[in-house]
PDB file of C-alpha atoms and ligand atoms in Angstrom:
ATOM      1  CA  UNK A 265    -102.021  64.203  15.746  1.00  0.00           C
ATOM      2  CA  UNK A 266    -102.935  63.121  19.259  1.00  0.00           C
ATOM      3  CA  UNK A 267    -100.132  63.593  21.934  1.00  0.00           C
ATOM      4  CA  UNK A 268     -99.318  60.399  23.938  1.00  0.00           C
ATOM      5  CA  UNK A 269     -99.230  61.431  27.631  1.00  0.00           C
ATOM      6  CA  UNK A 270     -98.957  58.022  29.065  1.00  0.00           C
ATOM      7  CA  UNK A 271     -95.494  58.321  30.404  1.00  0.00           C
ATOM      8  CA  UNK A 272     -96.447  61.624  32.193  1.00  0.00           C
ATOM      9  CA  UNK A 273     -99.481  60.144  33.789  1.00  0.00           C
ATOM     10  CA  UNK A 274     -97.200  57.457  35.421  1.00  0.00           C
ATOM     11  CA  UNK A 275     -94.737  60.149  36.417  1.00  0.00           C
ATOM     12  CA  UNK A 276     -96.559  63.125  37.938  1.00  0.00           C
ATOM     13  CA  UNK A 277     -94.377  66.242  38.027  1.00  0.00           C
ATOM     14  CA  UNK A 278     -91.915  65.084  35.239  1.00  0.00           C
ATOM     15  CA  UNK A 279     -91.848  67.566  32.595  1.00  0.00           C
ATOM     16  CA  UNK A 280     -91.961  66.118  28.940  1.00  0.00           C
ATOM     17  CA  UNK A 281     -90.975  68.471  26.021  1.00  0.00           C
ATOM     18  CA  UNK A 282     -92.972  67.834  22.821  1.00  0.00           C
ATOM     19  CA  UNK A 283     -93.300  69.098  19.081  1.00  0.00           C
ATOM     20  CA  UNK A 284     -96.487  68.382  17.067  1.00  0.00           C
ATOM     21  CA  UNK A 285     -98.583  69.918  14.363  1.00  0.00           C
ATOM     22  CA  UNK A 286    -102.439  69.853  14.047  1.00  0.00           C
ATOM     23  CA  UNK A 287    -105.036  70.177  11.277  1.00  0.00           C
ATOM     24  CA  UNK A 288    -107.773  72.509  11.875  1.00  0.00           C
ATOM     25  CA  UNK A 289    -110.835  72.660   9.812  1.00  0.00           C
ATOM     26  CA  UNK A 290    -112.036  75.952   8.170  1.00  0.00           C
ATOM     27  CA  UNK A 291    -114.284  77.935  10.398  1.00  0.00           C
ATOM     28  CA  UNK A 292    -116.226  81.229  10.222  1.00  0.00           C
ATOM     29  CA  UNK A 293    -115.164  84.136  12.307  1.00  0.00           C
ATOM     30  CA  UNK A 294    -117.576  87.162  12.285  1.00  0.00           C
ATOM     31  CA  UNK A 295    -118.839  85.866   9.009  1.00  0.00           C
ATOM     32  CA  UNK A 296    -115.512  85.655   7.647  1.00  0.00           C
ATOM     33  CA  UNK A 297    -114.018  82.177   6.630  1.00  0.00           C
ATOM     34  CA  UNK A 298    -110.719  81.538   8.356  1.00  0.00           C
ATOM     35  CA  UNK A 299    -108.413  78.654   7.763  1.00  0.00           C
ATOM     36  CA  UNK A 300    -105.464  78.001   9.941  1.00  0.00           C
ATOM     37  CA  UNK A 301    -102.794  75.948   8.048  1.00  0.00           C
ATOM     38  CA  UNK A 302     -99.382  74.781   9.067  1.00  0.00           C
ATOM     39  CA  UNK A 303    -100.294  74.905  12.720  1.00  0.00           C
ATOM     40  CA  UNK A 304     -97.137  73.759  14.544  1.00  0.00           C
ATOM     41  CA  UNK A 305     -96.854  73.447  18.384  1.00  0.00           C
ATOM     42  CA  UNK A 306     -93.903  73.342  20.578  1.00  0.00           C
ATOM     43  CA  UNK A 307     -93.882  73.157  24.332  1.00  0.00           C
ATOM     44  CA  UNK A 308     -94.168  70.839  27.325  1.00  0.00           C
ATOM     45  CA  UNK A 309     -96.502  69.053  29.400  1.00  0.00           C
ATOM     46  CA  UNK A 310     -96.625  67.311  32.804  1.00  0.00           C
ATOM     47  CA  UNK A 311     -99.085  65.360  34.978  1.00  0.00           C
ATOM     48  CA  UNK A 312    -100.359  67.380  37.907  1.00  0.00           C
ATOM     49  CA  UNK A 313    -101.600  64.216  39.633  1.00  0.00           C
ATOM     50  CA  UNK A 314    -105.191  63.079  39.753  1.00  0.00           C
ATOM     51  CA  UNK A 315    -104.929  62.224  35.906  1.00  0.00           C
ATOM     52  CA  UNK A 316    -104.635  65.844  34.885  1.00  0.00           C
ATOM     53  CA  UNK A 317    -102.244  67.085  32.553  1.00  0.00           C
ATOM     54  CA  UNK A 318    -100.884  70.782  32.287  1.00  0.00           C
ATOM     55  CA  UNK A 319     -99.786  71.745  28.902  1.00  0.00           C
ATOM     56  CA  UNK A 320     -98.075  74.764  27.584  1.00  0.00           C
ATOM     57  CA  UNK A 321     -96.827  75.428  24.016  1.00  0.00           C
ATOM     58  CA  UNK A 322     -96.233  78.154  21.441  1.00  0.00           C
ATOM     59  CA  UNK A 323     -98.638  77.748  18.413  1.00  0.00           C
ATOM     60  CA  UNK A 324     -97.436  79.114  15.036  1.00  0.00           C
ATOM     61  CA  UNK A 325     -99.850  78.999  12.216  1.00  0.00           C
ATOM     62  CA  UNK A 326    -100.728  80.770   9.115  1.00  0.00           C
ATOM     63  CA  UNK A 327    -104.340  82.167   8.863  1.00  0.00           C
ATOM     64  CA  UNK A 328    -105.950  82.165   5.421  1.00  0.00           C
ATOM     65  CA  UNK A 329    -108.918  84.647   5.258  1.00  0.00           C
ATOM     66  CA  UNK A 330    -109.959  87.529   3.280  1.00  0.00           C
ATOM     67  CA  UNK A 331    -108.857  91.188   3.313  1.00  0.00           C
ATOM     68  CA  UNK A 332    -111.368  93.241   5.479  1.00  0.00           C
ATOM     69  CA  UNK A 333    -111.465  95.880   2.900  1.00  0.00           C
ATOM     70  CA  UNK A 334    -111.167  94.378  -0.648  1.00  0.00           C
ATOM     71  CA  UNK A 335    -112.273  90.844   0.347  1.00  0.00           C
ATOM     72  CA  UNK A 336    -109.260  89.264  -1.638  1.00  0.00           C
ATOM     73  CA  UNK A 337    -107.691  86.257  -0.145  1.00  0.00           C
ATOM     74  CA  UNK A 338    -104.951  86.982   2.440  1.00  0.00           C
ATOM     75  CA  UNK A 339    -102.558  85.059   4.460  1.00  0.00           C
ATOM     76  CA  UNK A 340    -101.128  86.317   7.930  1.00  0.00           C
ATOM     77  CA  UNK A 341     -98.930  84.430  10.225  1.00  0.00           C
ATOM     78  CA  UNK A 342    -100.404  84.005  13.835  1.00  0.00           C
ATOM     79  CA  UNK A 343     -98.586  83.107  16.950  1.00  0.00           C
ATOM     80  CA  UNK A 344    -100.379  82.148  20.209  1.00  0.00           C
ATOM     81  CA  UNK A 345     -99.541  80.696  23.707  1.00  0.00           C
ATOM     82  CA  UNK A 346    -101.359  77.495  24.668  1.00  0.00           C
ATOM     83  CA  UNK A 347    -101.777  77.137  28.460  1.00  0.00           C
ATOM     84  CA  UNK A 348    -104.201  74.289  28.819  1.00  0.00           C
ATOM     85  CA  UNK A 349    -105.284  71.867  31.677  1.00  0.00           C
ATOM     86  CA  UNK A 350    -106.530  68.562  30.395  1.00  0.00           C
ATOM     87  CA  UNK A 351    -108.615  66.070  32.657  1.00  0.00           C
ATOM     88  CA  UNK A 352    -110.386  62.761  31.943  1.00  0.00           C
ATOM     89  CA  UNK A 353    -113.675  64.253  33.137  1.00  0.00           C
ATOM     90  CA  UNK A 354    -115.161  67.497  32.506  1.00  0.00           C
ATOM     91  CA  UNK A 355    -115.729  69.836  35.553  1.00  0.00           C
ATOM     92  CA  UNK A 356    -118.785  72.187  35.465  1.00  0.00           C
ATOM     93  CA  UNK A 357    -116.966  74.396  37.763  1.00  0.00           C
ATOM     94  CA  UNK A 358    -114.061  74.811  35.175  1.00  0.00           C
ATOM     95  CA  UNK A 359    -115.271  75.574  31.665  1.00  0.00           C
ATOM     96  CA  UNK A 360    -111.764  76.138  30.464  1.00  0.00           C
ATOM     97  CA  UNK A 361    -110.922  72.505  31.107  1.00  0.00           C
ATOM     98  CA  UNK A 362    -110.061  70.344  28.169  1.00  0.00           C
ATOM     99  CA  UNK A 363    -110.854  66.573  28.237  1.00  0.00           C
ATOM    100  CA  UNK A 364    -109.091  63.674  27.064  1.00  0.00           C
ATOM    101  CA  UNK A 365    -109.552  59.826  26.905  1.00  0.00           C
ATOM    102  CA  UNK A 366    -107.011  57.115  27.739  1.00  0.00           C
ATOM    103  CA  UNK A 367    -103.366  58.361  27.181  1.00  0.00           C
ATOM    104  CA  UNK A 368    -103.961  60.620  24.198  1.00  0.00           C
ATOM    105  CA  UNK A 369    -104.671  64.270  24.129  1.00  0.00           C
ATOM    106  CA  UNK A 370    -106.020  65.873  21.211  1.00  0.00           C
ATOM    107  CA  UNK A 371    -104.466  69.256  20.675  1.00  0.00           C
ATOM    108  CA  UNK A 372    -106.847  70.703  18.080  1.00  0.00           C
ATOM    109  CA  UNK A 373    -109.260  72.411  20.463  1.00  0.00           C
ATOM    110  CA  UNK A 374    -106.717  74.258  22.424  1.00  0.00           C
ATOM    111  CA  UNK A 375    -104.727  75.307  19.374  1.00  0.00           C
ATOM    112  CA  UNK A 376    -107.911  76.671  17.706  1.00  0.00           C
ATOM    113  CA  UNK A 377    -108.954  78.456  20.936  1.00  0.00           C
ATOM    114  CA  UNK A 378    -105.511  80.065  21.263  1.00  0.00           C
ATOM    115  CA  UNK A 379    -105.006  81.154  17.789  1.00  0.00           C
ATOM    116  CA  UNK A 380    -108.552  82.555  17.480  1.00  0.00           C
ATOM    117  CA  UNK A 381    -107.655  84.842  20.495  1.00  0.00           C
ATOM    118  CA  UNK A 382    -104.711  86.256  18.592  1.00  0.00           C
ATOM    119  CA  UNK A 383    -106.278  86.641  15.233  1.00  0.00           C
ATOM    120  CA  UNK A 384    -106.625  90.414  14.371  1.00  0.00           C
ATOM    121  CA  UNK A 385    -110.102  91.660  14.083  1.00  0.00           C
ATOM    122  CA  UNK A 386    -109.148  93.333  10.856  1.00  0.00           C
ATOM    123  CA  UNK A 387    -106.832  91.892   8.425  1.00  0.00           C
ATOM    124  CA  UNK A 388    -105.658  93.957   5.278  1.00  0.00           C
ATOM    125  CA  UNK A 389    -103.935  92.540   2.169  1.00  0.00           C
ATOM    126  CA  UNK A 390    -101.436  95.451   2.452  1.00  0.00           C
ATOM    127  CA  UNK A 391    -101.466  98.502   4.792  1.00  0.00           C
ATOM    128  CA  UNK A 392    -102.884 101.025   2.004  1.00  0.00           C
ATOM    129  CA  UNK A 393    -105.424  98.610   0.585  1.00  0.00           C
ATOM    130  CA  UNK A 394    -107.868 100.813  -1.168  1.00  0.00           C
ATOM    131  CA  UNK A 395    -110.788  98.505  -0.662  1.00  0.00           C
ATOM    132  CA  UNK A 396    -113.920  98.249  -2.960  1.00  0.00           C
ATOM    133  CA  UNK A 397    -115.885 101.039  -4.337  1.00  0.00           C
ATOM    134  CA  UNK A 398    -119.063 101.476  -1.934  1.00  0.00           C
ATOM    135  CA  UNK A 399    -121.042 102.289  -5.137  1.00  0.00           C
ATOM    136  CA  UNK A 400    -120.283  99.659  -7.703  1.00  0.00           C
ATOM    137  CA  UNK A 401    -117.960  97.222  -5.859  1.00  0.00           C
ATOM    138  CA  UNK A 402    -114.824  97.568  -8.082  1.00  0.00           C
ATOM    139  CA  UNK A 403    -111.689  96.611  -6.365  1.00  0.00           C
ATOM    140  CA  UNK A 404    -109.920  99.907  -6.391  1.00  0.00           C
ATOM    141  CA  UNK A 405    -106.431  98.355  -6.057  1.00  0.00           C
ATOM    142  CA  UNK A 406    -106.729  96.830  -9.529  1.00  0.00           C
ATOM    143  CA  UNK A 407    -108.806  99.323 -11.353  1.00  0.00           C
ATOM    144  CA  UNK A 408    -110.757 102.691 -10.896  1.00  0.00           C
ATOM    145  CA  UNK A 409    -114.287 103.549 -11.400  1.00  0.00           C
ATOM    146  CA  UNK A 410    -116.097 106.869 -12.186  1.00  0.00           C
ATOM    147  CA  UNK A 411    -118.368 106.782  -9.108  1.00  0.00           C
ATOM    148  CA  UNK A 412    -116.150 108.989  -6.972  1.00  0.00           C
ATOM    149  CA  UNK A 413    -114.424 111.099  -9.710  1.00  0.00           C
ATOM    150  CA  UNK A 414    -112.853 114.298  -8.307  1.00  0.00           C
ATOM    151  CA  UNK A 415    -112.941 112.986  -4.907  1.00  0.00           C
ATOM    152  CA  UNK A 416    -109.418 111.616  -4.531  1.00  0.00           C
ATOM    153  CA  UNK A 417    -109.083 111.917  -0.723  1.00  0.00           C
ATOM    154  CA  UNK A 418    -111.127 109.231   0.921  1.00  0.00           C
ATOM    155  CA  UNK A 419    -109.748 109.327   4.542  1.00  0.00           C
ATOM    156  CA  UNK A 420    -111.905 109.986   7.556  1.00  0.00           C
ATOM    157  CA  UNK A 421    -110.955 113.629   7.491  1.00  0.00           C
ATOM    158  CA  UNK A 422    -111.296 114.195   3.694  1.00  0.00           C
ATOM    159  CA  UNK A 423    -114.655 116.016   4.177  1.00  0.00           C
ATOM    160  CA  UNK A 424    -113.095 118.241   6.685  1.00  0.00           C
ATOM    161  CA  UNK A 425    -110.049 118.949   4.673  1.00  0.00           C
ATOM    162  CA  UNK A 426    -112.437 119.770   1.697  1.00  0.00           C
ATOM    163  CA  UNK A 427    -114.313 122.278   3.954  1.00  0.00           C
ATOM    164  CA  UNK A 428    -111.045 123.997   5.082  1.00  0.00           C
ATOM    165  CA  UNK A 429    -109.561 124.207   1.661  1.00  0.00           C
ATOM    166  CA  UNK A 430    -112.807 125.639   0.275  1.00  0.00           C
ATOM    167  CA  UNK A 431    -112.923 128.264   2.895  1.00  0.00           C
ATOM    168  CA  UNK A 432    -109.223 129.235   2.272  1.00  0.00           C
ATOM    169  CA  UNK A 433    -110.056 129.718  -1.423  1.00  0.00           C
ATOM    170  CA  UNK A 434    -112.846 132.238  -0.451  1.00  0.00           C
TER     171      UNK A 434
HETATM  172 ZN1   ZN B 291    -107.229  94.411   0.497  1.00  0.00          ZN
HETATM  173 ZN1   ZN B 292    -117.457 102.720  -8.339  1.00  0.00          ZN
END
């Protein structure tokens, strides 16, 4: 939903609180599909003069994506701070400037940019997700396979541990 900033443009310096929600389209982040849903914004805006609007808001959303280990669908809450400056014309010297037309500010771009910054690089369905078998692709959270039988420890130091244990047995 576009934000009507007509009042603010007429009263530079006057601060206006607002609440809004936006719809964001699904996008790809590092080849993973990401969909922010239930994006709610709460904050304030004011005209800084010269038909520019400064806007600050807390953005809260739910990111629907897939587990970095097992690729199952996963949802994580994401919170971000929006601190955006809007102008009627773009400024080549200020690539962070957002533009708007008339009295209506579209909040989708700033919300998406802020939320993407806060999205964790790796998202797991649970902290101890076992992931997929690298050999046969079985989801090891749901079932087991025989590819790595006898090799229970799969942590980064399991090889080292095997080495130490073997030497102790000698
Ligand atoms: Zn997982
Ligand atoms: Zn396997």
